[in-house]
Short mmCIF file of C-alpha atoms in Angstrom, two decimals:
data_model
loop_
_atom_site.label_atom_id
_atom_site.label_comp_id
_atom_site.label_asym_id
_atom_site.label_seq_id
_atom_site.Cartn_x
_atom_site.Cartn_y
_atom_site.Cartn_z
CA UNK S 1 -0.69 -13.58 -1.88
CA UNK S 2 -4.22 -11.80 -3.81
CA UNK S 3 -3.54 -8.30 -3.69
CA UNK S 4 -6.24 -5.36 -4.67
CA UNK S 5 -6.80 -2.18 -4.67
CA UNK S 6 -10.30 -0.39 -4.22
CA UNK S 7 -8.33 3.32 -4.80
CA UNK S 8 -6.69 6.10 -1.93
CA UNK S 9 -4.69 3.96 -0.17
CA UNK S 10 -6.95 1.31 0.07
CA UNK S 11 -5.25 -2.35 -0.47
CA UNK S 12 -6.69 -6.08 0.45
CA UNK S 13 -4.10 -8.34 1.10
CA UNK S 14 -4.98 -12.02 1.04
CA UNK S 15 -2.48 -13.83 2.12
CA UNK S 16 -2.52 -18.02 3.09
CA UNK S 17 -3.52 -17.11 6.24
CA UNK S 18 -4.58 -13.41 7.25
CA UNK S 19 -6.26 -11.23 5.69
CA UNK S 20 -4.87 -7.00 6.11
CA UNK S 21 -6.50 -3.97 4.91
CA UNK S 22 -5.10 -0.56 4.04
CA UNK S 23 -6.35 2.47 5.41
CA UNK S 24 -10.71 1.94 4.90
CA UNK S 25 -12.27 5.31 3.19
CA UNK S 26 -14.97 7.23 4.08
CA UNK S 27 -17.42 7.85 1.44
CA UNK S 28 -16.95 11.61 2.04
CA UNK S 29 -13.85 11.03 -1.08
CA UNK S 30 -16.62 10.26 -3.47
CA UNK S 31 -16.35 7.12 -3.89
CA UNK S 32 -17.36 3.75 -1.92
CA UNK S 33 -15.34 1.25 -0.53
CA UNK S 34 -18.17 -2.03 -1.01
CA UNK S 35 -17.48 -3.85 2.49
CA UNK S 36 -14.56 -5.81 3.23
CA UNK S 37 -13.89 -7.72 6.34
CA UNK S 38 -10.44 -8.18 7.28
CA UNK S 39 -7.90 -9.89 10.23
CA UNK S 40 -5.42 -6.92 10.01
CA UNK S 41 -6.34 -3.10 9.63
CA UNK S 42 -3.48 -1.39 8.97
CA UNK S 43 -3.97 2.94 9.23
CA UNK S 44 -1.09 4.82 8.55
CA UNK S 45 -2.42 8.50 9.41
CA UNK S 46 -3.62 11.85 8.06
CA UNK S 47 -3.29 11.84 4.60
CA UNK S 48 -4.98 8.72 4.17
CA UNK S 49 -7.57 9.95 6.01
CA UNK S 50 -8.58 6.33 7.31
CA UNK S 51 -11.37 5.55 8.84
CA UNK S 52 -12.30 2.75 11.64
CA UNK S 53 -15.34 2.69 11.87
CA UNK S 54 -15.69 0.60 8.15
CA UNK S 55 -13.89 -2.44 9.11
CA UNK S 56 -15.80 -4.35 11.83
CA UNK S 57 -15.70 -8.04 10.29
CA UNK S 58 -12.13 -10.84 10.84
CA UNK S 59 -11.96 -13.55 8.88
CA UNK S 60 -10.23 -16.26 10.71
CA UNK S 61 -10.27 -13.51 14.51
CA UNK S 62 -13.29 -13.15 16.73
CA UNK S 63 -12.34 -9.11 15.53
CA UNK S 64 -10.32 -6.98 13.66
CA UNK S 65 -6.65 -6.02 14.83
CA UNK S 66 -6.39 -2.81 13.98
CA UNK S 67 -2.84 -1.20 13.82
CA UNK S 68 -2.66 2.61 14.57
CA UNK S 69 1.24 2.76 15.59
CA UNK S 70 4.92 2.59 14.92
CA UNK S 71 6.04 -0.72 16.90
CA UNK S 72 6.35 -4.90 16.12
CA UNK S 73 3.21 -6.50 15.84
CA UNK S 74 2.10 -10.31 15.15
CA UNK S 75 -1.00 -11.15 13.90
CA UNK S 76 -1.71 -14.88 12.95
CA UNK S 77 1.64 -15.47 12.20
CA UNK S 78 2.62 -12.76 9.86
CA UNK S 79 4.65 -9.83 11.11
CA UNK S 80 4.00 -6.37 10.70
CA UNK S 81 6.52 -3.03 12.06
CA UNK S 82 5.55 -0.01 11.77
CA UNK S 83 7.98 2.77 11.41
CA UNK S 84 6.74 6.92 12.10
CA UNK S 85 7.89 9.31 8.86
CA UNK S 86 6.70 11.95 8.76
CA UNK S 87 4.99 13.99 11.79
CA UNK S 88 1.14 12.66 10.56
CA UNK S 89 2.69 9.47 8.78
CA UNK S 90 3.31 5.44 9.86
CA UNK S 91 5.12 3.52 6.70
CA UNK S 92 4.92 0.04 7.72
CA UNK S 93 6.70 -3.64 6.44
CA UNK S 94 4.43 -6.64 5.94
CA UNK S 95 5.91 -9.69 6.32
CA UNK S 96 2.95 -12.33 4.70
CA UNK S 97 3.69 -15.53 3.02
CA UNK S 98 7.42 -15.16 2.72
CA UNK S 99 6.20 -11.84 1.35
CA UNK S 100 7.86 -8.52 2.30
CA UNK S 101 5.36 -5.73 1.37
CA UNK S 102 6.14 -2.31 2.13
CA UNK S 103 3.56 0.40 2.19
CA UNK S 104 4.76 3.63 2.05
CA UNK S 105 1.10 5.53 3.33
CA UNK S 106 0.74 9.63 2.17
CA UNK S 107 5.20 9.82 3.60
CA UNK S 108 6.10 13.35 1.76
CA UNK S 109 9.92 13.45 2.90
CA UNK S 110 12.92 11.30 2.06
CA UNK S 111 13.90 7.81 3.74
CA UNK S 112 16.35 8.23 6.15
CA UNK S 113 19.31 5.55 6.14
CA UNK S 114 17.96 3.92 9.53
CA UNK S 115 14.97 4.16 7.98
CA UNK S 116 15.79 2.11 4.35
CA UNK S 117 17.53 0.07 6.51
CA UNK S 118 14.37 -1.86 8.26
CA UNK S 119 12.50 -1.39 5.22
CA UNK S 120 15.84 -3.22 3.54
CA UNK S 121 14.91 -6.27 1.61
CA UNK S 122 11.82 -5.39 0.15
CA UNK S 123 10.04 -7.38 -2.34
CA UNK S 124 6.64 -5.50 -3.02
CA UNK S 125 6.11 -1.51 -2.96
CA UNK S 126 3.19 0.61 -2.04
CA UNK S 127 3.74 3.96 -3.17
CA UNK S 128 1.86 7.01 -3.55
CA UNK S 129 2.44 9.34 -7.25
CA UNK S 130 0.09 11.19 -7.21
CA UNK S 131 1.27 13.78 -5.82
CA UNK S 132 -0.27 16.01 -2.46
CA UNK S 133 2.14 13.13 -0.73
CA UNK S 134 4.80 12.46 -2.82
CA UNK S 135 4.57 13.79 -6.89
CA UNK S 136 6.08 11.59 -8.95
CA UNK S 137 10.04 11.83 -9.41
CA UNK S 138 10.48 11.76 -5.50
CA UNK S 139 8.95 8.59 -6.24
CA UNK S 140 10.83 7.37 -9.18
CA UNK S 141 13.93 8.67 -6.28
CA UNK S 142 12.56 6.21 -4.09
CA UNK S 143 11.87 3.12 -5.75
CA UNK S 144 16.08 3.66 -6.42
CA UNK S 145 16.24 3.64 -3.07
CA UNK S 146 14.15 0.80 -1.88
CA UNK S 147 14.27 -1.29 -5.51
CA UNK S 148 11.98 -3.87 -4.56
CA UNK S 149 10.63 -6.78 -7.40
CA UNK S 150 7.15 -5.06 -8.11
CA UNK S 151 5.97 -1.40 -7.70
CA UNK S 152 2.26 -0.31 -6.98
CA UNK S 153 1.45 2.34 -7.22
CA UNK S 154 -1.24 4.22 -5.04
CA UNK S 155 -3.26 7.44 -4.49
CA UNK S 156 -3.35 9.39 -8.02
CA UNK S 157 -6.34 10.35 -9.39
CA UNK S 158 -9.36 7.98 -10.56
CA UNK S 159 -12.66 8.83 -11.69
CA UNK S 160 -15.33 10.01 -8.20
CA UNK S 161 -12.04 10.66 -6.21
CA UNK S 162 -12.62 14.19 -4.88
CA UNK S 163 -8.97 14.85 -3.77
CA UNK S 164 -6.91 17.56 -6.40
CA UNK S 165 -4.08 14.53 -7.61
CA UNK S 166 -2.18 13.94 -10.99
CA UNK S 167 -3.28 11.25 -12.98
CA UNK S 168 -1.00 7.48 -13.06
CA UNK S 169 -0.41 8.65 -16.86
CA UNK S 170 2.00 11.44 -14.69
CA UNK S 171 4.42 9.07 -13.45
CA UNK S 172 4.42 6.51 -15.62
CA UNK S 173 6.38 8.69 -17.75
CA UNK S 174 8.68 9.62 -15.62
CA UNK S 175 8.97 5.71 -15.09
CA UNK S 176 9.58 5.75 -18.49
CA UNK S 177 6.10 3.15 -19.66
CA UNK S 178 3.55 4.42 -22.67
CA UNK S 179 0.92 2.26 -21.55
CA UNK S 180 -0.36 0.09 -18.36
CA UNK S 181 -2.62 -2.47 -19.24
CA UNK S 182 -4.52 -2.68 -15.47
CA UNK S 183 -4.98 -5.65 -13.18
CA UNK S 184 -8.02 -6.95 -11.24
CA UNK S 185 -5.73 -7.98 -9.49
CA UNK S 186 -2.61 -9.54 -9.19
CA UNK S 187 -2.07 -13.07 -7.67
CA UNK S 188 2.05 -13.10 -6.83
CA UNK S 189 4.04 -15.27 -4.49
CA UNK S 190 8.06 -15.30 -3.89
CA UNK S 191 9.25 -17.78 -7.05
CA UNK S 192 7.26 -15.56 -9.27
CA UNK S 193 8.37 -12.57 -8.93
CA UNK S 194 9.73 -11.09 -11.25
CA UNK S 195 13.55 -10.49 -12.04
CA UNK S 196 13.33 -7.79 -13.21
CA UNK S 197 11.83 -4.01 -11.18
CA UNK S 198 7.78 -4.21 -12.85
CA UNK S 199 5.37 -1.34 -12.55
CA UNK S 200 1.68 -2.76 -11.39
CA UNK S 201 -0.71 -1.06 -12.28
CA UNK S 202 -4.17 -1.98 -10.53
CA UNK S 203 -7.85 -1.48 -11.23
CA UNK S 204 -9.78 0.64 -8.75
CA UNK S 205 -12.59 -1.78 -7.33
CA UNK S 206 -15.76 -0.57 -5.98
#
């Protein structure tokens, strides 16, 4: 599996048989999204400001499959569970290449016991840390509850983004990490997961 980050809430997850994109955004945010093709496009809700018109071509399908509502979905042998968490937000549990990913979108509140049960056994957690949704302390509390192997922070201040977000360094400091070396992409498989929790910072690509 290959994971790339494009800023705000937008990632591309490329599995063996499917490509998923989360919350593609318009240039009104101050940064520009390159042309991306995807088989599945996930929209978490209002805070992410996702734009369904931005991805029009699929990789292995005739057209991209859009997921905007809670529910259970199977596309191309991969599974997506959408869970409403808050008035205007969906979180997604994605199973691709034997890995379980949890994408929290613009989550603003704690998760219930039922919601935590539904996202049990997560390998990779996509976590908003910039304070517009979750602040650093609440984000760390969620990490303890969910107990993922890999944490990928998202929705923090990057050059050009015209949203009032906290810098990534605030979250890293709370995690006890003095400095992180951003990666251009994460290539991961089930047998390569770390034994202990690891924060992976991805460069936002333009």
